[in-house]
Short mmCIF file of C-alpha atoms in Angstrom, two decimals:
data_model
loop_
_atom_site.label_atom_id
_atom_site.label_comp_id
_atom_site.label_asym_id
_atom_site.label_seq_id
_atom_site.Cartn_x
_atom_site.Cartn_y
_atom_site.Cartn_z
CA UNK A 1 113.33 68.96 135.14
CA UNK A 2 116.85 70.32 135.45
CA UNK A 3 117.60 69.44 139.02
CA UNK A 4 120.65 67.47 138.41
CA UNK A 5 123.18 66.66 135.63
CA UNK A 6 124.10 63.34 137.01
CA UNK A 7 121.65 61.61 134.74
CA UNK A 8 122.70 63.34 131.67
CA UNK A 9 123.18 60.88 128.77
CA UNK A 10 126.42 60.05 127.13
CA UNK A 11 125.85 62.36 124.32
CA UNK A 12 125.74 65.64 126.02
CA UNK A 13 129.44 65.66 127.13
CA UNK A 14 130.44 64.30 123.79
CA UNK A 15 128.86 66.88 121.91
CA UNK A 16 130.24 69.59 124.10
CA UNK A 17 133.66 68.41 123.10
CA UNK A 18 132.56 68.23 119.47
CA UNK A 19 131.12 71.68 119.54
CA UNK A 20 134.06 73.44 121.34
CA UNK A 21 136.49 71.80 119.00
CA UNK A 22 134.47 72.59 116.03
CA UNK A 23 134.61 68.96 114.93
CA UNK A 24 133.08 68.17 111.69
CA UNK A 25 132.87 64.69 109.87
CA UNK A 26 133.10 63.77 106.35
CA UNK A 27 129.83 63.66 104.53
CA UNK A 28 129.47 59.95 104.26
CA UNK A 29 130.71 58.97 107.54
CA UNK A 30 128.05 57.16 109.74
CA UNK A 31 126.96 59.38 112.57
CA UNK A 32 128.17 56.91 115.20
CA UNK A 33 131.75 57.51 113.93
CA UNK A 34 131.52 60.99 115.32
CA UNK A 35 132.07 59.55 118.63
CA UNK A 36 135.07 57.63 117.78
CA UNK A 37 135.54 54.46 119.58
CA UNK A 38 133.13 55.28 122.32
CA UNK A 39 129.97 55.12 120.31
CA UNK A 40 130.97 51.80 118.61
CA UNK A 41 131.81 50.35 122.00
CA UNK A 42 128.47 51.52 123.20
CA UNK A 43 126.75 49.84 120.26
CA UNK A 44 128.81 46.69 120.61
CA UNK A 45 128.20 46.48 124.40
CA UNK A 46 124.49 46.53 123.78
CA UNK A 47 124.54 44.21 120.81
CA UNK A 48 122.78 46.86 118.75
CA UNK A 49 123.08 47.94 115.19
CA UNK A 50 123.54 51.70 114.54
CA UNK A 51 119.89 52.66 114.13
CA UNK A 52 119.05 50.73 117.22
CA UNK A 53 121.83 52.41 119.05
CA UNK A 54 120.58 55.75 118.07
CA UNK A 55 117.22 55.02 119.28
CA UNK A 56 118.66 53.64 122.54
CA UNK A 57 120.61 56.78 123.13
CA UNK A 58 117.36 58.78 122.72
CA UNK A 59 115.52 56.45 125.06
CA UNK A 60 117.98 56.80 127.68
CA UNK A 61 118.40 60.49 127.11
CA UNK A 62 114.78 61.33 127.34
CA UNK A 63 114.05 59.01 130.23
CA UNK A 64 116.77 60.77 132.23
CA UNK A 65 115.30 64.07 131.29
CA UNK A 66 111.76 63.15 132.35
CA UNK A 67 110.46 64.18 128.94
CA UNK A 68 107.45 62.30 127.54
CA UNK A 69 107.63 59.71 124.73
CA UNK A 70 106.18 61.95 122.07
CA UNK A 71 109.45 63.48 120.90
CA UNK A 72 111.35 60.24 121.13
CA UNK A 73 108.59 58.41 119.30
CA UNK A 74 108.59 60.80 116.31
CA UNK A 75 112.27 60.40 115.86
CA UNK A 76 111.97 56.66 116.11
CA UNK A 77 109.30 56.64 113.39
CA UNK A 78 111.54 58.89 111.14
CA UNK A 79 114.52 56.36 111.63
CA UNK A 80 112.23 53.43 110.93
CA UNK A 81 110.74 55.19 107.75
CA UNK A 82 113.74 56.66 106.30
CA UNK A 83 116.77 54.79 107.57
CA UNK A 84 120.27 55.80 107.84
CA UNK A 85 120.78 57.33 104.57
CA UNK A 86 118.08 59.84 105.41
CA UNK A 87 119.97 60.66 108.76
CA UNK A 88 123.08 61.14 106.79
CA UNK A 89 121.57 63.43 104.40
CA UNK A 90 120.18 65.68 107.16
CA UNK A 91 123.40 65.43 109.01
CA UNK A 92 125.21 67.39 106.37
CA UNK A 93 123.04 70.44 106.67
CA UNK A 94 122.60 70.03 110.49
CA UNK A 95 126.33 70.17 111.18
CA UNK A 96 126.82 73.79 111.37
CA UNK A 97 123.68 74.49 113.38
CA UNK A 98 124.48 71.61 115.82
CA UNK A 99 128.03 73.01 116.38
CA UNK A 100 126.58 76.47 117.10
CA UNK A 101 124.17 75.05 119.62
CA UNK A 102 127.05 73.25 121.28
CA UNK A 103 129.32 76.21 121.28
CA UNK A 104 126.64 78.24 122.83
CA UNK A 105 126.01 75.56 125.48
CA UNK A 106 129.74 75.48 126.25
CA UNK A 107 129.56 79.28 126.87
CA UNK A 108 126.75 78.83 129.44
CA UNK A 109 128.54 76.00 131.13
CA UNK A 110 131.42 78.46 131.77
CA UNK A 111 128.98 80.44 133.89
CA UNK A 112 129.06 77.57 136.50
CA UNK A 113 125.56 78.22 137.42
CA UNK A 114 123.76 75.01 138.25
CA UNK A 115 120.62 75.69 136.45
CA UNK A 116 122.22 77.20 133.56
CA UNK A 117 124.90 74.25 133.44
CA UNK A 118 122.05 71.67 133.49
CA UNK A 119 120.06 73.58 130.76
CA UNK A 120 123.05 73.98 128.78
CA UNK A 121 124.00 70.31 128.75
CA UNK A 122 120.33 69.66 127.46
CA UNK A 123 120.99 72.42 124.95
CA UNK A 124 124.16 70.65 123.78
CA UNK A 125 122.46 67.35 123.45
CA UNK A 126 120.06 69.02 121.13
CA UNK A 127 123.02 70.17 119.06
CA UNK A 128 124.23 66.58 119.00
CA UNK A 129 121.00 65.26 117.70
CA UNK A 130 121.03 67.91 115.03
CA UNK A 131 124.61 66.96 114.13
CA UNK A 132 123.44 63.42 113.82
CA UNK A 133 120.68 64.55 111.63
CA UNK A 134 118.23 63.07 113.88
CA UNK A 135 116.06 66.13 114.00
CA UNK A 136 113.57 66.94 111.26
CA UNK A 137 110.97 69.70 111.19
CA UNK A 138 108.37 67.68 113.03
CA UNK A 139 110.77 66.60 115.86
CA UNK A 140 112.18 70.21 116.12
CA UNK A 141 108.68 71.33 116.57
CA UNK A 142 108.36 69.20 119.75
CA UNK A 143 111.80 70.01 120.83
CA UNK A 144 111.35 73.76 120.38
CA UNK A 145 108.11 73.63 122.52
CA UNK A 146 110.15 71.86 125.24
CA UNK A 147 113.10 74.15 125.06
CA UNK A 148 110.99 77.27 125.27
CA UNK A 149 109.08 76.01 128.15
CA UNK A 150 112.14 74.94 129.98
CA UNK A 151 113.93 78.07 129.19
CA UNK A 152 111.08 80.18 130.71
CA UNK A 153 111.18 78.16 133.84
CA UNK A 154 114.77 79.03 134.46
CA UNK A 155 115.46 81.82 137.00
CA UNK A 156 116.07 84.95 135.16
CA UNK A 157 119.56 86.40 135.56
CA UNK A 158 121.16 82.94 135.38
CA UNK A 159 122.98 83.83 132.32
CA UNK A 160 125.13 86.71 131.15
CA UNK A 161 123.13 88.92 129.07
CA UNK A 162 124.85 88.46 125.86
CA UNK A 163 124.53 84.75 126.14
CA UNK A 164 120.84 84.95 127.00
CA UNK A 165 120.32 86.97 123.92
CA UNK A 166 122.07 84.50 121.75
CA UNK A 167 119.90 81.78 123.31
CA UNK A 168 116.81 83.65 122.61
CA UNK A 169 117.88 84.28 119.06
CA UNK A 170 118.62 80.53 118.48
CA UNK A 171 115.19 79.56 120.04
CA UNK A 172 113.46 82.10 117.81
CA UNK A 173 115.38 80.85 114.79
CA UNK A 174 114.36 77.28 115.54
CA UNK A 175 110.79 78.36 115.98
CA UNK A 176 110.85 79.99 112.64
CA UNK A 177 112.12 76.84 110.93
CA UNK A 178 109.60 74.64 112.56
CA UNK A 179 106.82 76.89 111.76
CA UNK A 180 107.42 76.87 108.11
CA UNK A 181 108.36 73.26 107.95
CA UNK A 182 111.81 73.07 106.55
CA UNK A 183 113.17 69.65 105.85
CA UNK A 184 116.96 69.55 105.96
CA UNK A 185 117.18 66.68 103.54
CA UNK A 186 117.30 67.39 99.78
CA UNK A 187 117.08 70.41 97.57
CA UNK A 188 114.88 73.41 98.10
CA UNK A 189 111.75 73.08 95.97
CA UNK A 190 109.51 75.89 96.82
CA UNK A 191 109.95 79.70 97.56
CA UNK A 192 108.64 79.04 101.11
CA UNK A 193 111.44 76.53 101.64
CA UNK A 194 113.95 78.92 100.18
CA UNK A 195 112.83 81.75 102.38
CA UNK A 196 112.95 79.75 105.54
CA UNK A 197 116.32 78.28 104.55
CA UNK A 198 117.91 81.71 103.82
CA UNK A 199 116.81 82.80 107.19
CA UNK A 200 118.92 80.14 108.83
CA UNK A 201 122.17 81.23 107.12
CA UNK A 202 124.86 82.52 109.36
CA UNK A 203 128.65 82.69 109.52
CA UNK A 204 128.77 78.88 109.98
CA UNK A 205 127.02 78.19 106.76
CA UNK A 206 129.03 77.63 103.63
CA UNK A 207 128.52 78.44 99.98
CA UNK A 208 128.79 74.79 99.19
CA UNK A 209 125.94 73.97 101.65
CA UNK A 210 123.83 76.57 99.74
CA UNK A 211 124.75 74.97 96.35
CA UNK A 212 123.70 71.60 97.98
CA UNK A 213 120.32 72.98 98.68
CA UNK A 214 119.99 73.98 94.87
CA UNK A 215 121.27 77.63 95.05
CA UNK A 216 123.27 77.75 91.82
CA UNK A 217 123.53 81.52 91.16
CA UNK A 218 123.93 84.71 93.19
CA UNK A 219 122.72 88.09 91.69
CA UNK A 220 123.85 91.61 92.74
CA UNK A 221 122.11 94.60 91.31
CA UNK A 222 124.47 97.63 91.56
CA UNK A 223 125.91 100.49 89.56
CA UNK A 224 128.96 101.70 87.92
CA UNK A 225 130.12 105.36 87.15
CA UNK A 226 129.20 106.47 83.80
CA UNK A 227 132.36 108.51 83.66
CA UNK A 228 134.99 105.88 84.52
CA UNK A 229 133.05 102.63 84.95
CA UNK A 230 134.24 102.50 88.53
CA UNK A 231 132.01 100.24 90.64
CA UNK A 232 129.84 101.66 93.47
CA UNK A 233 131.73 100.41 96.59
CA UNK A 234 128.62 100.16 98.72
CA UNK A 235 128.17 102.27 101.77
CA UNK A 236 129.99 101.83 105.04
CA UNK A 237 127.49 99.28 106.36
CA UNK A 238 128.10 97.16 103.33
CA UNK A 239 131.81 97.48 103.66
CA UNK A 240 131.79 96.39 107.27
CA UNK A 241 128.96 93.75 107.37
CA UNK A 242 129.00 92.42 103.75
CA UNK A 243 127.23 92.92 100.51
CA UNK A 244 123.76 91.79 99.58
CA UNK A 245 123.06 89.44 96.93
CA UNK A 246 119.91 87.75 95.92
CA UNK A 247 118.95 84.31 94.70
CA UNK A 248 116.45 86.06 92.56
CA UNK A 249 117.50 87.95 89.27
CA UNK A 250 114.34 90.00 89.17
CA UNK A 251 114.86 91.43 92.56
CA UNK A 252 118.45 92.17 91.80
CA UNK A 253 117.58 93.90 88.66
CA UNK A 254 115.10 96.05 90.56
CA UNK A 255 117.74 97.17 92.98
CA UNK A 256 120.01 98.00 89.95
CA UNK A 257 117.26 100.02 88.34
CA UNK A 258 116.48 101.73 91.55
CA UNK A 259 120.10 102.68 92.15
CA UNK A 260 120.58 103.98 88.76
CA UNK A 261 117.38 105.94 88.83
CA UNK A 262 118.34 107.72 91.90
CA UNK A 263 121.80 108.75 90.81
CA UNK A 264 121.93 109.91 87.05
CA UNK A 265 125.82 109.61 87.10
CA UNK A 266 125.69 105.94 87.41
CA UNK A 267 124.51 103.11 85.14
CA UNK A 268 122.96 100.02 86.46
CA UNK A 269 124.52 96.50 86.20
CA UNK A 270 123.62 93.03 87.21
CA UNK A 271 126.53 90.74 88.33
CA UNK A 272 126.13 86.93 88.63
CA UNK A 273 128.36 84.70 90.70
CA UNK A 274 128.55 81.01 90.77
CA UNK A 275 129.03 78.94 93.87
CA UNK A 276 132.18 77.44 92.61
CA UNK A 277 133.78 80.89 92.24
CA UNK A 278 132.45 82.12 95.56
CA UNK A 279 133.18 79.13 97.70
CA UNK A 280 135.89 80.78 99.71
CA UNK A 281 133.73 83.76 100.76
CA UNK A 282 132.21 83.71 104.14
CA UNK A 283 128.55 84.39 104.64
CA UNK A 284 126.82 86.47 107.17
CA UNK A 285 123.37 86.40 108.64
CA UNK A 286 120.83 88.02 106.44
CA UNK A 287 119.07 91.21 107.27
CA UNK A 288 115.53 91.15 108.67
CA UNK A 289 113.71 91.56 105.17
CA UNK A 290 115.44 88.43 103.67
CA UNK A 291 112.01 86.94 102.84
CA UNK A 292 111.18 89.85 100.68
CA UNK A 293 114.57 90.19 98.97
CA UNK A 294 115.74 86.57 98.92
CA UNK A 295 118.95 87.93 100.23
CA UNK A 296 122.31 86.21 100.77
CA UNK A 297 124.95 88.38 102.45
CA UNK A 298 128.37 87.61 101.31
CA UNK A 299 131.16 88.87 103.60
CA UNK A 300 133.47 90.45 100.91
CA UNK A 301 133.95 93.76 99.30
CA UNK A 302 131.76 94.60 96.27
CA UNK A 303 134.94 94.72 94.16
CA UNK A 304 135.86 91.15 95.04
CA UNK A 305 132.40 89.93 94.10
CA UNK A 306 132.69 91.77 90.94
CA UNK A 307 135.91 90.14 90.19
CA UNK A 308 134.86 86.65 91.03
CA UNK A 309 131.48 87.03 89.17
CA UNK A 310 131.31 85.04 85.96
CA UNK A 311 128.91 87.41 84.30
CA UNK A 312 128.13 91.10 84.32
CA UNK A 313 125.32 92.51 82.21
CA UNK A 314 124.07 95.90 81.62
CA UNK A 315 120.72 96.70 83.40
CA UNK A 316 119.00 97.22 79.98
CA UNK A 317 119.97 93.56 79.20
CA UNK A 318 118.97 92.46 82.64
CA UNK A 319 115.42 93.95 81.88
CA UNK A 320 115.30 92.29 78.59
CA UNK A 321 116.12 88.86 80.04
CA UNK A 322 113.60 89.35 82.99
CA UNK A 323 111.10 89.92 80.25
CA UNK A 324 112.17 86.80 78.24
CA UNK A 325 112.55 84.40 81.20
CA UNK A 326 109.66 85.54 83.48
CA UNK A 327 107.51 87.58 81.17
CA UNK A 328 107.83 90.59 83.58
CA UNK A 329 108.14 93.98 81.99
CA UNK A 330 110.19 96.21 84.59
CA UNK A 331 110.32 99.89 84.14
CA UNK A 332 113.31 101.73 82.84
CA UNK A 333 113.21 104.03 85.99
CA UNK A 334 112.03 103.24 89.43
CA UNK A 335 111.41 105.98 91.95
CA UNK A 336 112.12 104.88 95.50
CA UNK A 337 108.61 104.67 96.39
CA UNK A 338 107.81 102.03 93.86
CA UNK A 339 110.91 99.85 94.19
CA UNK A 340 109.67 98.35 97.49
CA UNK A 341 106.17 97.88 96.06
CA UNK A 342 107.64 96.06 93.17
CA UNK A 343 109.57 93.75 95.38
CA UNK A 344 106.21 92.78 97.01
CA UNK A 345 104.19 92.32 93.84
CA UNK A 346 106.38 90.61 91.23
CA UNK A 347 106.47 86.79 91.14
CA UNK A 348 109.48 85.29 92.81
CA UNK A 349 111.95 83.24 90.91
CA UNK A 350 112.60 79.60 91.47
CA UNK A 351 116.10 78.55 91.85
CA UNK A 352 116.05 76.56 88.52
CA UNK A 353 114.62 79.62 86.66
CA UNK A 354 117.34 81.81 88.24
CA UNK A 355 120.05 79.60 86.86
CA UNK A 356 118.18 79.56 83.33
CA UNK A 357 118.42 83.38 83.61
CA UNK A 358 122.20 83.13 84.25
CA UNK A 359 122.71 80.82 81.41
CA UNK A 360 120.80 83.16 79.02
CA UNK A 361 122.79 86.22 80.53
CA UNK A 362 126.05 84.70 79.25
CA UNK A 363 125.37 86.06 75.81
CA UNK A 364 125.28 89.62 77.12
CA UNK A 365 128.35 89.30 79.33
CA UNK A 366 130.34 92.54 79.29
CA UNK A 367 133.42 91.12 81.45
CA UNK B 1 94.28 116.50 82.28
CA UNK B 2 96.60 117.74 85.04
CA UNK B 3 99.00 115.58 86.83
CA UNK B 4 97.80 113.45 89.76
CA UNK B 5 99.10 114.26 93.22
CA UNK B 6 101.03 110.96 93.06
CA UNK B 7 102.87 112.04 89.93
CA UNK B 8 103.69 115.36 91.50
CA UNK B 9 105.09 113.60 94.38
CA UNK B 10 107.11 111.11 92.30
CA UNK B 11 108.55 114.09 90.15
CA UNK B 12 109.61 115.97 93.16
CA UNK B 13 111.00 112.95 94.72
CA UNK B 14 112.92 112.03 91.64
CA UNK B 15 114.33 115.65 91.54
CA UNK B 16 115.63 115.14 94.94
CA UNK B 17 113.15 117.08 97.18
CA UNK B 18 113.50 114.72 99.87
CA UNK B 19 117.26 114.46 99.45
CA UNK B 20 117.47 117.99 100.80
CA UNK B 21 115.41 117.15 103.85
CA UNK B 22 116.13 114.26 106.25
CA UNK B 23 113.50 111.80 105.29
CA UNK B 24 112.56 108.21 106.23
CA UNK B 25 109.86 105.79 104.46
CA UNK B 26 107.90 103.66 106.78
CA UNK B 27 107.35 100.32 104.87
CA UNK B 28 105.51 97.91 107.15
CA UNK B 29 105.30 96.61 110.66
CA UNK B 30 107.83 93.90 111.88
CA UNK B 31 106.43 90.67 113.14
CA UNK B 32 106.45 89.26 116.75
CA UNK B 33 109.21 86.86 115.93
CA UNK B 34 111.46 89.82 114.75
CA UNK B 35 110.60 91.90 117.75
CA UNK B 36 111.56 89.09 120.05
CA UNK B 37 115.17 89.35 118.84
CA UNK B 38 115.29 93.04 120.12
CA UNK B 39 115.87 93.58 123.74
CA UNK B 40 114.41 96.87 123.77
CA UNK B 41 110.77 97.31 124.31
CA UNK B 42 108.65 100.53 123.17
CA UNK B 43 107.62 102.86 125.88
CA UNK B 44 104.69 105.28 125.73
CA UNK B 45 104.32 106.82 122.28
CA UNK B 46 106.81 104.59 120.80
CA UNK B 47 106.41 102.09 118.01
CA UNK B 48 108.54 99.69 116.02
CA UNK B 49 108.30 99.99 112.28
CA UNK B 50 110.24 98.73 109.22
CA UNK B 51 111.76 101.76 107.56
CA UNK B 52 114.15 102.71 104.89
CA UNK B 53 116.15 105.80 104.32
CA UNK B 54 117.28 106.65 100.71
CA UNK B 55 119.07 109.79 100.78
CA UNK B 56 121.39 109.69 103.73
CA UNK B 57 122.49 107.63 106.60
CA UNK B 58 120.08 108.40 109.42
CA UNK B 59 121.66 108.56 112.90
CA UNK B 60 119.74 107.73 116.08
CA UNK B 61 118.50 110.90 117.37
CA UNK B 62 117.33 112.31 114.06
CA UNK B 63 114.05 114.11 114.23
CA UNK B 64 111.32 114.56 111.65
CA UNK B 65 108.54 116.98 111.86
CA UNK B 66 105.89 115.84 109.42
CA UNK B 67 104.38 112.56 108.74
CA UNK B 68 102.06 111.67 105.74
CA UNK B 69 100.72 108.73 103.78
CA UNK B 70 102.39 108.51 100.32
CA UNK B 71 99.12 108.41 98.52
CA UNK B 72 97.00 110.80 100.65
CA UNK B 73 99.38 113.68 101.32
CA UNK B 74 96.49 115.86 102.54
CA UNK B 75 96.27 113.64 105.61
CA UNK B 76 99.65 114.80 107.00
CA UNK B 77 100.32 115.39 110.63
CA UNK B 78 102.69 117.77 112.15
CA UNK B 79 104.55 116.48 115.11
CA UNK B 80 108.07 115.87 116.20
CA UNK B 81 109.19 112.14 115.66
CA UNK B 82 112.54 110.91 116.82
CA UNK B 83 114.46 107.85 115.58
CA UNK B 84 115.30 106.29 118.82
CA UNK B 85 116.70 102.85 117.87
CA UNK B 86 117.76 100.95 114.68
CA UNK B 87 118.32 97.38 113.93
CA UNK B 88 119.20 96.31 110.42
CA UNK B 89 120.35 92.79 111.24
CA UNK B 90 119.63 90.67 114.28
CA UNK B 91 123.33 89.61 114.52
CA UNK B 92 124.86 93.16 115.08
CA UNK B 93 123.83 96.63 116.20
CA UNK B 94 124.30 99.88 114.41
CA UNK B 95 123.61 103.37 115.69
CA UNK B 96 122.28 104.66 112.26
CA UNK B 97 120.06 103.44 109.48
CA UNK B 98 122.36 103.01 106.57
CA UNK B 99 121.38 104.72 103.41
CA UNK B 100 119.42 102.36 101.25
CA UNK B 101 118.93 99.81 103.87
CA UNK B 102 115.67 98.73 105.56
CA UNK B 103 115.71 98.22 109.16
CA UNK B 104 113.58 97.84 112.34
CA UNK B 105 113.27 101.35 113.80
CA UNK B 106 111.88 102.67 117.12
CA UNK B 107 110.26 106.01 116.60
CA UNK B 108 108.84 108.21 119.25
CA UNK B 109 105.98 110.51 118.51
CA UNK B 110 105.79 113.70 120.50
CA UNK B 111 102.00 114.05 120.40
CA UNK B 112 101.07 110.48 120.88
CA UNK B 113 100.91 107.63 118.39
CA UNK B 114 98.84 108.55 115.29
CA UNK B 115 97.06 105.30 115.47
CA UNK B 116 94.83 105.86 112.44
CA UNK B 117 97.75 106.83 110.25
CA UNK B 118 99.83 103.83 111.51
CA UNK B 119 97.00 101.41 110.70
CA UNK B 120 97.79 102.25 107.01
CA UNK B 121 100.99 100.15 107.39
CA UNK B 122 100.69 96.45 106.52
CA UNK B 123 102.24 93.88 108.66
CA UNK B 124 105.51 92.35 107.29
CA UNK B 125 103.93 89.01 106.69
CA UNK B 126 100.71 90.29 105.26
CA UNK B 127 99.89 90.38 101.56
CA UNK B 128 99.90 94.05 100.75
CA UNK B 129 96.61 95.46 99.53
CA UNK B 130 97.72 98.75 98.07
CA UNK B 131 93.99 100.09 98.09
CA UNK B 132 94.21 99.69 101.82
CA UNK B 133 97.75 99.93 102.76
CA UNK B 134 100.25 102.74 102.15
CA UNK B 135 103.76 103.71 103.03
CA UNK B 136 104.09 106.55 105.45
CA UNK B 137 106.76 109.18 104.91
CA UNK B 138 108.54 111.17 107.61
CA UNK B 139 110.21 114.37 106.56
CA UNK B 140 110.75 118.01 107.26
CA UNK B 141 108.33 120.82 107.13
CA UNK B 142 110.55 122.65 104.68
CA UNK B 143 110.46 119.98 101.98
CA UNK B 144 106.86 119.19 102.71
CA UNK B 145 105.59 122.76 102.36
CA UNK B 146 107.27 122.91 99.01
CA UNK B 147 105.48 119.69 97.99
CA UNK B 148 102.11 121.30 99.25
CA UNK B 149 102.82 124.53 97.31
CA UNK B 150 103.46 122.61 94.09
CA UNK B 151 100.27 120.59 94.47
CA UNK B 152 98.26 123.70 95.18
CA UNK B 153 99.70 125.36 92.13
CA UNK B 154 98.66 122.63 89.75
#
């Protein structure tokens, strides 16, 4: 399958350039403009409109890769069903991931190993397709199966260890996305979608993208000193790798209760930040238990989040609001053995309910 | 009516019994997708678990000498258990389990894997049945003996 790179389609080389340069496009720009004049010329030469051109690119690409028609047909059907607006919608969210793919691919190419180079061009093309918003959950499913198979066929030792691990991570990430059926267009409507989406966050994701998916508030349960009201700065890991917030006020309140319970010198507080105030903060990949905690890791000190947060309320008022908004009666003290159990058993907040919680919390703001 | 063992445990825990003794709580078992992100594979008598340390940062190499289910303290086992590896986040490595964090930990049991005990741990993706599943606690004999003595005295 990867015997030669001579037949690689047009898009592979282009996405490598895009990825390496970190090129991004304005949200409403048609996908073909990503290519500059080349893509338009490609379309004009063939007398195609934009959607037809996209399909043609895919046709050429997959014929050259000796891949069956199933994948291409799936994408064709999606284009036919949803049209360009759909592609553009997904293009927004696919951008970061696509560039990551392309960047990884360029790293492999640098190894100058034939098999690796061929594979990485294929991989880069996947990045392009994601950038174009041409991959949805169903087509990613097929793509992932093909990538996994192809990857396993490669002779081991083709890649430098680090790059190989990154590739495995990305394959695994895509597998997770596919398995749970995330659609990249539109807002998150279910907790399952939220969990899957949160698991895809990395340093290329922005707060604005989270807001576009419907995440309107970020909650951090922490503590302040009873003596001087100083904020708990977090431990060394927090300071180096970022602070944990949650999209779910119940979970954040549990963390606050637990922290205050384990240290009598501290009182619990719940801080709430809004996307507009946090938009300049970089994100980091979540920890493994993101699905249990609905975690978003912000790469900033605890003190900065505290400063930027619109609202801070006492843990007592947070408990009161959890009862009012969700009907959940959280205990005043939480031994460590029970906090984790509670995280498992309490209902999870929808994004809309979380925002409602924020709106109600304003009345208790102590900032 | 006297206190239940669980209440005694929680009281002692709240009073800091396990803060004086290196302790780690085993929460559940990571899924295959998570383990695929870790290059390391368990050797004989080793197992990957999700664990959380509350009282201290736990460095790789830390050892524990008792393991018990939180709700069935009498079912304890004495053996040396070593923390061999920690991964809190798939994107970076640490050589310790930070205080308060949950991470995937590789544990090595000196006397072979306590399979029956480990079967009390749910899988990460599984809905927990608290009649069937439990947390496992790894600590030091000194602290554990104190717990046993208090239970016997009640």
